[in-house]
Short mmCIF file of C-alpha atoms and ligand atoms in Angstrom, two decimals:
data_model
loop_
_atom_site.label_atom_id
_atom_site.label_comp_id
_atom_site.label_asym_id
_atom_site.label_seq_id
_atom_site.Cartn_x
_atom_site.Cartn_y
_atom_site.Cartn_z
CA MET A 1198 184.95 76.20 -18.48
CA ASN A 1199 184.79 79.34 -20.56
CA HIS A 1200 183.55 82.90 -20.25
CA PHE A 1201 180.85 82.81 -22.94
CA GLU A 1202 177.65 82.64 -20.94
CA TYR A 1203 174.02 83.60 -21.24
CA LYS A 1204 172.80 86.14 -18.70
CA ASN A 1205 169.11 87.01 -18.78
CA GLY A 1206 168.77 85.39 -22.16
CA GLU A 1207 171.63 87.25 -23.73
CA LEU A 1208 175.10 85.97 -24.64
CA PHE A 1209 177.96 87.63 -22.83
CA CYS A 1210 181.69 87.39 -23.32
CA GLU A 1211 183.03 88.05 -19.82
CA ASP A 1212 181.24 91.28 -18.77
CA LEU A 1213 180.21 92.47 -22.22
CA ALA A 1214 177.06 91.67 -24.17
CA VAL A 1215 178.10 90.18 -27.51
CA SER A 1216 175.37 92.21 -29.26
CA ASP A 1217 176.89 95.46 -27.95
CA ILE A 1218 180.26 94.53 -29.43
CA ALA A 1219 178.58 93.64 -32.73
CA LYS A 1220 176.95 97.08 -32.83
CA GLU A 1221 180.36 98.72 -32.77
CA VAL A 1222 182.41 96.26 -34.79
CA GLY A 1223 179.89 95.05 -37.37
CA THR A 1224 179.61 91.39 -38.38
CA PRO A 1225 181.01 88.83 -38.86
CA PHE A 1226 183.85 88.80 -36.35
CA TYR A 1227 185.87 86.41 -34.22
CA LEU A 1228 185.58 87.10 -30.51
CA TYR A 1229 188.11 85.83 -27.95
CA SER A 1230 187.94 86.01 -24.17
CA LYS A 1231 191.22 86.89 -22.51
CA ALA A 1232 190.13 85.32 -19.22
CA THR A 1233 189.34 82.05 -21.01
CA LEU A 1234 192.60 82.05 -22.99
CA THR A 1235 194.52 82.63 -19.76
CA ARG A 1236 192.56 80.04 -17.83
CA HIS A 1237 193.01 77.37 -20.50
CA PHE A 1238 196.72 78.05 -20.90
CA GLN A 1239 197.28 77.88 -17.16
CA ALA A 1240 195.12 74.79 -16.68
CA PHE A 1241 197.25 72.98 -19.23
CA ASP A 1242 200.62 74.32 -18.18
CA SER A 1243 200.11 73.90 -14.44
CA GLY A 1244 199.34 70.21 -14.94
CA PHE A 1245 203.03 69.74 -15.63
CA GLU A 1246 204.15 71.65 -12.55
CA GLY A 1247 207.06 70.03 -10.82
CA ILE A 1248 208.71 68.71 -13.96
CA ASP A 1249 210.93 70.50 -16.42
CA HIS A 1250 208.71 71.45 -19.33
CA ILE A 1251 207.89 74.14 -21.89
CA THR A 1252 204.37 74.66 -23.22
CA CYS A 1253 204.97 75.66 -26.84
CA PHE A 1254 201.62 76.89 -28.16
CA ALA A 1255 200.87 75.64 -31.69
CA VAL A 1256 200.74 78.93 -33.57
CA LYS A 1257 198.86 77.49 -36.54
CA SER A 1258 195.75 77.01 -34.41
CA CYS A 1259 195.37 80.75 -33.67
CA SER A 1260 198.12 83.10 -34.69
CA ASN A 1261 197.06 86.64 -33.81
CA ILE A 1262 200.02 88.39 -32.17
CA ALA A 1263 197.85 89.64 -29.29
CA ILE A 1264 197.10 86.04 -28.36
CA LEU A 1265 200.68 84.85 -28.86
CA SER A 1266 201.85 87.74 -26.73
CA LEU A 1267 199.41 86.79 -23.96
CA PHE A 1268 200.76 83.22 -23.86
CA GLY A 1269 204.36 84.46 -24.02
CA GLY A 1270 203.63 86.56 -20.94
CA LEU A 1271 202.36 83.44 -19.18
CA GLY A 1272 205.68 81.69 -19.85
CA GLY A 1273 204.68 79.95 -23.06
CA GLY A 1274 206.79 79.24 -26.10
CA ALA A 1275 205.70 78.55 -29.66
CA ASP A 1276 205.47 75.60 -32.01
CA ILE A 1277 205.80 76.99 -35.53
CA VAL A 1278 205.54 75.45 -38.99
CA SER A 1279 206.63 78.29 -41.30
CA GLY A 1280 208.81 81.37 -41.57
CA GLY A 1281 205.63 83.44 -41.33
CA GLU A 1282 204.76 81.87 -37.99
CA LEU A 1283 208.31 82.47 -36.76
CA PHE A 1284 207.90 86.14 -37.69
CA ARG A 1285 204.62 86.31 -35.79
CA ALA A 1286 206.05 84.61 -32.70
CA LEU A 1287 209.02 86.97 -32.62
CA GLN A 1288 206.81 90.02 -33.21
CA ALA A 1289 204.71 88.89 -30.27
CA GLY A 1290 207.81 88.85 -28.09
CA ILE A 1291 208.04 85.10 -27.58
CA ASP A 1292 211.44 84.00 -26.30
CA PRO A 1293 213.26 82.38 -29.28
CA GLY A 1294 214.74 79.93 -26.77
CA LYS A 1295 211.22 78.54 -26.43
CA ILE A 1296 210.44 78.21 -30.14
CA ILE A 1297 210.24 74.80 -31.85
CA TYR A 1298 210.15 74.60 -35.65
CA SER A 1299 208.05 71.69 -37.00
CA GLY A 1300 206.85 70.82 -40.50
CA VAL A 1301 207.78 68.57 -43.44
CA GLY A 1302 208.68 71.24 -45.99
CA LYS A 1303 211.03 73.84 -44.52
CA THR A 1304 212.76 75.80 -47.27
CA GLU A 1305 216.39 76.83 -47.20
CA SER A 1306 215.53 80.42 -46.35
CA GLU A 1307 213.20 79.27 -43.57
CA LEU A 1308 215.99 77.14 -42.06
CA ARG A 1309 218.28 80.14 -42.25
CA TYR A 1310 215.70 82.38 -40.57
CA GLY A 1311 215.29 79.84 -37.76
CA LEU A 1312 219.04 79.63 -37.22
CA GLN A 1313 219.42 83.41 -37.27
CA SER A 1314 216.68 83.69 -34.68
CA ASN A 1315 218.34 81.22 -32.28
CA ILE A 1316 215.30 79.01 -31.86
CA LEU A 1317 215.41 76.10 -29.39
CA PHE A 1318 215.41 73.38 -32.05
CA PHE A 1319 214.14 72.17 -35.41
CA ASN A 1320 211.94 69.12 -35.63
CA VAL A 1321 213.58 67.50 -38.64
CA GLU A 1322 211.25 65.28 -40.65
CA SER A 1323 213.50 63.71 -43.32
CA GLU A 1324 217.06 62.79 -44.17
CA GLN A 1325 217.17 65.40 -46.93
CA GLU A 1326 216.08 68.09 -44.51
CA LEU A 1327 218.90 67.07 -42.14
CA HIS A 1328 221.46 67.45 -44.92
CA ARG A 1329 220.07 70.78 -46.02
CA LEU A 1330 220.10 72.06 -42.45
CA ASN A 1331 223.71 70.95 -41.99
CA THR A 1332 224.70 72.79 -45.17
CA VAL A 1333 222.89 75.99 -44.21
CA ALA A 1334 224.36 75.91 -40.68
CA ALA A 1335 227.87 75.33 -42.11
CA ASP A 1336 227.38 78.32 -44.38
CA MET A 1337 226.44 80.44 -41.40
CA GLY A 1338 229.22 79.01 -39.24
CA VAL A 1339 226.83 77.74 -36.55
CA LYS A 1340 225.51 74.47 -35.16
CA ALA A 1341 221.87 73.66 -35.78
CA PRO A 1342 219.92 72.29 -32.80
CA VAL A 1343 217.95 69.27 -33.96
CA SER A 1344 215.27 66.92 -32.80
CA PHE A 1345 213.79 64.32 -35.14
CA ARG A 1346 210.10 63.91 -35.51
CA VAL A 1347 209.61 60.19 -35.38
CA ASN A 1348 206.46 58.48 -36.49
CA PRO A 1349 205.52 55.99 -33.78
CA ASP A 1350 202.76 54.30 -35.82
CA VAL A 1351 200.12 54.83 -33.16
CA ASP A 1352 196.47 55.17 -34.07
CA PRO A 1353 195.16 58.38 -32.47
CA LYS A 1354 191.56 57.28 -33.14
CA THR A 1355 190.57 60.67 -34.56
CA HIS A 1356 189.46 62.04 -37.94
CA ALA A 1357 191.56 60.67 -40.85
CA TYR A 1358 192.47 64.20 -42.05
CA ILE A 1359 193.96 65.12 -38.69
CA SER A 1360 195.71 61.89 -37.76
CA THR A 1361 199.42 62.22 -38.40
CA GLY A 1362 201.17 59.47 -36.47
CA LEU A 1363 200.37 56.46 -38.62
CA ALA A 1364 202.90 54.84 -40.94
CA LYS A 1365 200.73 55.84 -43.91
CA ASN A 1366 200.81 59.58 -43.01
CA LYS A 1367 203.36 61.94 -44.56
CA PHE A 1368 204.76 63.12 -41.23
CA GLY A 1369 207.94 62.21 -39.45
CA ILE A 1370 210.46 59.43 -39.84
CA PRO A 1371 209.43 55.81 -39.19
CA ILE A 1372 210.65 55.09 -35.67
CA HIS A 1373 212.51 51.94 -36.74
CA GLU A 1374 214.54 53.96 -39.29
CA ALA A 1375 215.30 56.88 -37.01
CA LEU A 1376 218.36 55.47 -35.24
CA ASP A 1377 220.31 55.56 -38.47
CA LEU A 1378 219.51 59.23 -38.89
CA TYR A 1379 220.58 60.03 -35.32
CA LEU A 1380 223.91 58.34 -35.96
CA GLN A 1381 224.36 60.36 -39.14
CA ALA A 1382 223.45 63.56 -37.33
CA GLU A 1383 225.91 62.88 -34.51
CA ALA A 1384 228.69 62.71 -37.09
CA MET A 1385 227.76 66.02 -38.70
CA GLU A 1386 229.84 69.01 -37.83
CA HIS A 1387 227.06 71.55 -37.91
CA ILE A 1388 224.31 69.58 -36.24
CA GLU A 1389 223.69 69.25 -32.53
CA VAL A 1390 221.29 66.51 -31.51
CA LYS A 1391 218.87 67.81 -28.87
CA GLY A 1392 215.81 65.66 -28.72
CA VAL A 1393 213.18 63.35 -30.03
CA SER A 1394 209.74 64.54 -31.10
CA CYS A 1395 206.38 63.33 -32.30
CA HIS A 1396 202.85 64.57 -32.92
CA ILE A 1397 200.30 61.86 -33.56
CA GLY A 1398 197.21 63.83 -34.48
CA SER A 1399 194.62 66.31 -33.41
CA GLN A 1400 191.34 66.31 -31.49
CA LEU A 1401 192.24 63.16 -29.54
CA THR A 1402 189.64 62.24 -26.95
CA LEU A 1403 191.57 59.37 -25.39
CA ILE A 1404 194.72 59.42 -23.26
CA SER A 1405 195.86 55.93 -24.22
CA PRO A 1406 197.38 56.80 -27.64
CA PHE A 1407 199.54 59.46 -25.95
CA VAL A 1408 200.72 56.97 -23.34
CA GLU A 1409 201.42 54.35 -25.99
CA THR A 1410 203.42 56.94 -27.96
CA LEU A 1411 205.43 57.98 -24.92
CA ARG A 1412 206.27 54.30 -24.22
CA LYS A 1413 207.59 53.93 -27.74
CA LEU A 1414 209.60 57.14 -27.42
CA LYS A 1415 211.07 55.98 -24.11
CA ALA A 1416 212.14 52.68 -25.63
CA PHE A 1417 213.69 54.59 -28.49
CA VAL A 1418 215.56 56.95 -26.14
CA GLY A 1419 216.94 53.80 -24.49
CA ARG A 1420 218.26 52.59 -27.84
CA LEU A 1421 219.82 56.00 -28.44
CA ALA A 1422 221.54 55.78 -25.05
CA GLU A 1423 222.97 52.38 -25.98
CA ASN A 1424 224.52 54.19 -28.93
CA GLU A 1425 225.86 56.93 -26.69
CA ILE A 1426 223.40 59.53 -27.86
CA THR A 1427 221.85 61.50 -25.03
CA ILE A 1428 218.67 63.45 -25.41
CA GLN A 1429 217.79 66.68 -23.59
CA TYR A 1430 214.25 67.12 -24.86
CA ILE A 1431 211.25 64.91 -25.39
CA ASP A 1432 208.58 66.62 -27.49
CA LEU A 1433 205.18 64.97 -27.26
CA GLY A 1434 203.44 67.28 -29.74
CA GLY A 1435 199.87 68.50 -29.33
CA GLY A 1436 196.53 66.96 -30.04
CA VAL A 1437 194.42 66.98 -26.86
CA GLY A 1438 190.82 67.30 -27.97
CA ILE A 1439 187.99 69.58 -26.86
CA THR A 1440 184.22 69.39 -26.57
CA TYR A 1441 182.49 70.64 -29.70
CA ASP A 1442 179.35 68.58 -29.22
CA ASP A 1443 179.26 65.64 -26.83
CA GLU A 1444 182.89 64.51 -26.94
CA GLU A 1445 184.44 63.81 -23.56
CA PRO A 1446 188.13 64.58 -23.95
CA PRO A 1447 190.44 64.13 -20.97
CA HIS A 1448 190.82 67.13 -18.69
CA PRO A 1449 194.29 68.64 -19.24
CA LYS A 1450 195.12 67.68 -15.64
CA GLU A 1451 194.37 64.00 -16.30
CA TYR A 1452 196.40 64.12 -19.49
CA ALA A 1453 199.31 65.74 -17.63
CA SER A 1454 199.31 63.26 -14.79
CA ALA A 1455 199.21 60.27 -17.14
CA ILE A 1456 202.20 61.71 -18.99
CA LYS A 1457 204.07 62.59 -15.80
CA GLU A 1458 203.59 59.07 -14.49
CA GLU A 1459 204.86 57.54 -17.71
CA LEU A 1460 207.85 59.91 -17.85
CA ASP A 1461 209.05 58.74 -14.47
CA GLY A 1462 212.77 58.10 -14.46
CA LEU A 1463 213.48 60.01 -17.63
CA SER A 1464 215.66 63.08 -17.19
CA ALA A 1465 214.69 65.22 -20.15
CA THR A 1466 212.81 68.48 -20.54
CA LEU A 1467 209.30 67.82 -21.77
CA ILE A 1468 208.05 69.90 -24.71
CA LEU A 1469 204.31 70.17 -25.31
CA GLU A 1470 202.68 71.67 -28.39
CA PRO A 1471 199.01 72.22 -27.52
CA GLY A 1472 196.83 74.29 -29.84
CA ARG A 1473 193.15 73.45 -29.93
CA VAL A 1474 192.80 72.56 -26.24
CA ILE A 1475 193.88 76.07 -25.26
CA VAL A 1476 192.15 78.30 -27.80
CA GLY A 1477 189.30 76.20 -29.25
CA ASN A 1478 186.67 77.10 -26.71
CA ALA A 1479 188.12 80.54 -26.01
CA GLY A 1480 186.75 82.00 -29.24
CA ILE A 1481 183.46 82.27 -31.11
CA LEU A 1482 182.43 83.54 -34.53
CA VAL A 1483 179.60 86.06 -34.49
CA THR A 1484 177.49 86.31 -37.61
CA GLU A 1485 174.25 88.02 -38.64
CA VAL A 1486 171.25 86.41 -40.28
CA GLN A 1487 170.69 87.87 -43.74
CA TYR A 1488 167.79 85.78 -45.00
CA THR A 1489 165.72 82.81 -44.07
CA LYS A 1490 164.14 80.60 -46.67
CA SER A 1491 162.50 77.24 -47.15
CA ASN A 1492 162.74 74.99 -50.16
CA ARG A 1493 159.88 72.65 -50.65
CA GLY A 1494 160.69 69.63 -52.76
CA GLY A 1495 158.93 66.32 -52.60
CA ALA A 1496 157.76 65.41 -49.15
CA GLU A 1497 160.43 67.33 -47.35
CA GLU A 1498 160.67 70.96 -46.50
CA LYS A 1499 164.17 72.22 -45.94
CA HIS A 1500 164.88 75.40 -43.99
CA PHE A 1501 167.90 77.57 -44.57
CA VAL A 1502 169.31 80.37 -42.49
CA VAL A 1503 171.63 82.43 -44.68
CA VAL A 1504 174.25 84.29 -42.64
CA ASP A 1505 177.01 86.76 -43.46
CA ALA A 1506 179.86 84.37 -42.55
CA GLY A 1507 180.86 81.58 -44.91
CA MET A 1508 183.22 78.71 -45.46
CA ASN A 1509 186.00 81.19 -46.22
CA ASP A 1510 185.66 82.57 -42.68
CA LEU A 1511 185.26 79.23 -40.88
CA THR A 1512 186.20 76.32 -43.06
CA ARG A 1513 186.11 73.38 -40.62
CA PRO A 1514 182.48 72.40 -41.29
CA SER A 1515 183.02 72.13 -45.05
CA LEU A 1516 186.57 70.80 -44.83
CA TYR A 1517 186.12 68.07 -42.21
CA GLY A 1518 182.36 67.95 -41.77
CA ALA A 1519 183.15 69.34 -38.33
CA TYR A 1520 180.34 70.19 -35.94
CA HIS A 1521 180.11 73.63 -34.32
CA ARG A 1522 177.33 74.49 -31.89
CA ILE A 1523 175.34 77.46 -33.19
CA GLU A 1524 173.01 79.50 -30.96
CA PRO A 1525 171.29 82.85 -31.23
CA VAL A 1526 173.05 85.61 -29.33
CA LYS A 1527 169.66 86.52 -27.82
CA GLU A 1528 168.12 83.36 -26.47
CA ASP A 1529 164.65 82.72 -27.64
CA VAL A 1530 162.20 80.23 -26.21
CA ASP A 1531 160.30 80.22 -29.46
CA LEU A 1532 159.51 77.24 -31.58
CA VAL A 1533 162.53 75.16 -32.46
CA GLN A 1534 163.15 74.43 -36.12
CA VAL A 1535 165.72 72.29 -37.88
CA ALA A 1536 167.71 74.27 -40.42
CA ASP A 1537 170.98 74.46 -42.30
CA VAL A 1538 173.02 77.53 -41.44
CA VAL A 1539 174.68 78.49 -44.71
CA GLY A 1540 176.98 81.23 -45.96
CA PRO A 1541 176.85 83.46 -49.02
CA ILE A 1542 179.51 81.58 -51.01
CA CYS A 1543 178.77 79.96 -54.34
CA GLU A 1544 179.49 76.40 -53.23
CA THR A 1545 177.10 73.75 -51.98
CA GLY A 1546 179.74 72.93 -49.38
CA ASP A 1547 179.37 76.39 -47.88
CA PHE A 1548 177.70 75.70 -44.55
CA LEU A 1549 178.44 76.36 -40.91
CA GLY A 1550 175.91 73.83 -39.66
CA LYS A 1551 173.66 71.16 -41.13
CA ASP A 1552 170.33 70.15 -39.64
CA ILE A 1553 170.91 72.32 -36.62
CA ARG A 1554 168.13 72.76 -34.07
CA LEU A 1555 167.61 76.49 -33.79
CA PRO A 1556 164.91 78.66 -32.29
CA HIS A 1557 163.04 80.70 -34.83
CA VAL A 1558 165.42 83.37 -36.14
CA GLU A 1559 164.85 86.35 -38.37
CA GLN A 1560 166.77 88.70 -40.59
CA GLY A 1561 169.12 90.83 -38.46
CA ASP A 1562 169.41 88.33 -35.59
CA LEU A 1563 172.91 87.50 -34.43
CA LEU A 1564 174.17 83.93 -34.19
CA ALA A 1565 177.18 82.68 -32.24
CA VAL A 1566 179.20 79.84 -33.70
CA PHE A 1567 180.94 78.27 -30.71
CA SER A 1568 184.33 76.55 -30.37
CA ALA A 1569 185.74 78.64 -33.21
CA GLY A 1570 188.97 79.79 -31.52
CA ALA A 1571 191.17 77.07 -33.02
CA TYR A 1572 191.65 76.64 -36.78
CA GLY A 1573 189.04 79.34 -37.30
CA PHE A 1574 190.55 82.63 -38.36
CA THR A 1575 193.90 81.00 -39.22
CA MET A 1576 192.26 78.92 -41.95
CA ALA A 1577 190.22 81.82 -43.34
CA SER A 1578 190.71 82.87 -46.95
CA ASN A 1579 189.58 85.58 -49.31
CA TYR A 1580 187.59 83.17 -51.49
CA ASN A 1581 184.78 84.93 -53.38
CA SER A 1582 186.77 88.13 -52.74
CA ARG A 1583 185.50 88.39 -49.22
CA PRO A 1584 187.61 90.58 -46.94
CA ARG A 1585 188.67 88.58 -43.90
CA VAL A 1586 186.68 89.42 -40.78
CA ALA A 1587 187.78 91.34 -37.70
CA GLU A 1588 189.22 89.69 -34.60
CA VAL A 1589 188.27 91.10 -31.21
CA MET A 1590 189.51 90.37 -27.69
CA VAL A 1591 187.52 91.02 -24.52
CA SER A 1592 188.99 91.54 -21.09
CA GLY A 1593 186.41 92.13 -18.35
CA ASP A 1594 184.23 95.01 -19.50
CA GLN A 1595 186.56 96.17 -22.27
CA PHE A 1596 187.15 95.02 -25.79
CA ARG A 1597 189.79 95.76 -28.41
CA ILE A 1598 189.96 95.01 -32.10
CA ILE A 1599 193.10 92.88 -32.40
CA ARG A 1600 192.85 92.58 -36.18
CA GLU A 1601 190.90 94.99 -38.30
CA ARG A 1602 188.36 93.81 -40.79
CA GLU A 1603 190.08 93.77 -44.17
CA SER A 1604 189.13 96.52 -46.59
CA MET A 1605 188.16 96.30 -50.26
CA GLU A 1606 191.51 97.90 -51.08
CA SER A 1607 193.37 95.16 -49.22
CA LEU A 1608 191.72 92.60 -51.51
CA ILE A 1609 193.72 93.83 -54.50
CA GLN A 1610 196.85 94.84 -52.65
CA GLY A 1611 199.91 93.82 -54.67
CA GLU A 1612 197.92 93.18 -57.84
CA SER A 1613 198.63 95.13 -61.02
CA ILE A 1614 197.46 95.17 -64.62
CA PRO A 1615 200.45 94.78 -67.00
CA GLU A 1616 200.76 97.20 -69.88
CA PHE A 1617 200.27 94.34 -72.40
CA VAL A 1618 196.76 93.72 -71.12
CA GLU A 1619 194.49 95.97 -73.06
CA LYS A 1620 191.76 97.72 -71.19
C1 PLP B 1106 198.89 70.99 -35.49
C2 PLP B 1106 200.05 70.64 -34.66
C3 PLP B 1106 200.01 70.80 -33.26
C4 PLP B 1106 198.78 71.28 -32.52
O1 PLP B 1106 197.75 70.36 -32.56
P1 PLP B 1106 196.43 70.58 -31.68
O2 PLP B 1106 195.59 69.42 -32.01
O3 PLP B 1106 195.82 71.86 -32.06
O4 PLP B 1106 196.85 70.56 -30.24
C5 PLP B 1106 201.16 70.53 -32.55
N1 PLP B 1106 202.29 70.08 -33.16
C6 PLP B 1106 202.35 69.91 -34.51
C7 PLP B 1106 203.62 69.44 -35.11
C8 PLP B 1106 201.25 70.18 -35.29
O5 PLP B 1106 201.31 69.98 -36.62
#
């Protein structure tokens, strides 16, 4: 359930009409509901009540510090994949003791930054990374807390671009090779083995791949125990899906109880790294219709609605062919047409929706692109020299701009013309 609802034919975010916010902020902009963010975080987190766990929000899905700060206040930690995300999490006041550092390509300075910040542990993804971490930790005179991201070779049954737990994916260490690495790590002076981790993919709509993964992890933890290696943390990653269209993902409560049941008998703290399931349906992108046009060619007539947001603002449709529901902010009972909702960018792939059923819309009308809270703003770019849009958060009958719309000046910030380039 979320707090984006139509009242008397008009879209509201909590107690505010979206069109009123647009009047003050301009378009396009991302709009988040604090009540929805809170509700989704708590629905997920409370499912694991009664067992030792930390919900480490996946920062890459939505990284505004206002949102990170909200989750930190609700007891959440952070799953990060870069030094930049570590900076954000710390700026937002997230407890470093609840920060997990994932990712295949951590640089030496990023490892150092993580160690300096006293994060909970690193999810190490290769033998070379383990050696580099040991060297950096030795140099700093500390012990690096480590968990290995193992690849359980489980099919998450999701989109190929967002499945990560198959042998053919670049992530993690094949589970049958991991024991050797644990033994190496145990012998290293500046490494402290903490846990075992995995993340099999994103937008999963079934529980069974998670359960299958957990079974493999449990068996592996048993093998570690036989080798006198004890584990304090089991990190199950993220990946629970959401409804964009007609998907029927498990309710977070069902997911949690399946995991809890499977965990039975294991005395380790559970780490969860949810992203999309918490923020996906807690944010929308609001955009204004600039032009409508029809191209007649052959037998077919194609309708286009050209809006002021493009693939640089919300890239999922072009990148993955992802579906986002698009509706007018003011509901109209008028004639329904089938149209492509396209942006202003000079690429054929620049669309927010293809063959979408829309009521008749006109220049100046506002459209809401739903389910845009996850991998929306965080994947935005300045392509076509478009300033990135504003981010806004609503709480009850108030709203705040939590990231200003970028200016023209910001587009060329840091650029300079060298003296050897003649004007
Ligand atoms: C992307 C990612 C997540 C979050 O995935 P969601 O599908 O958004 O829940 C969690 N952990 C890791 C390591 C990731 O790469």
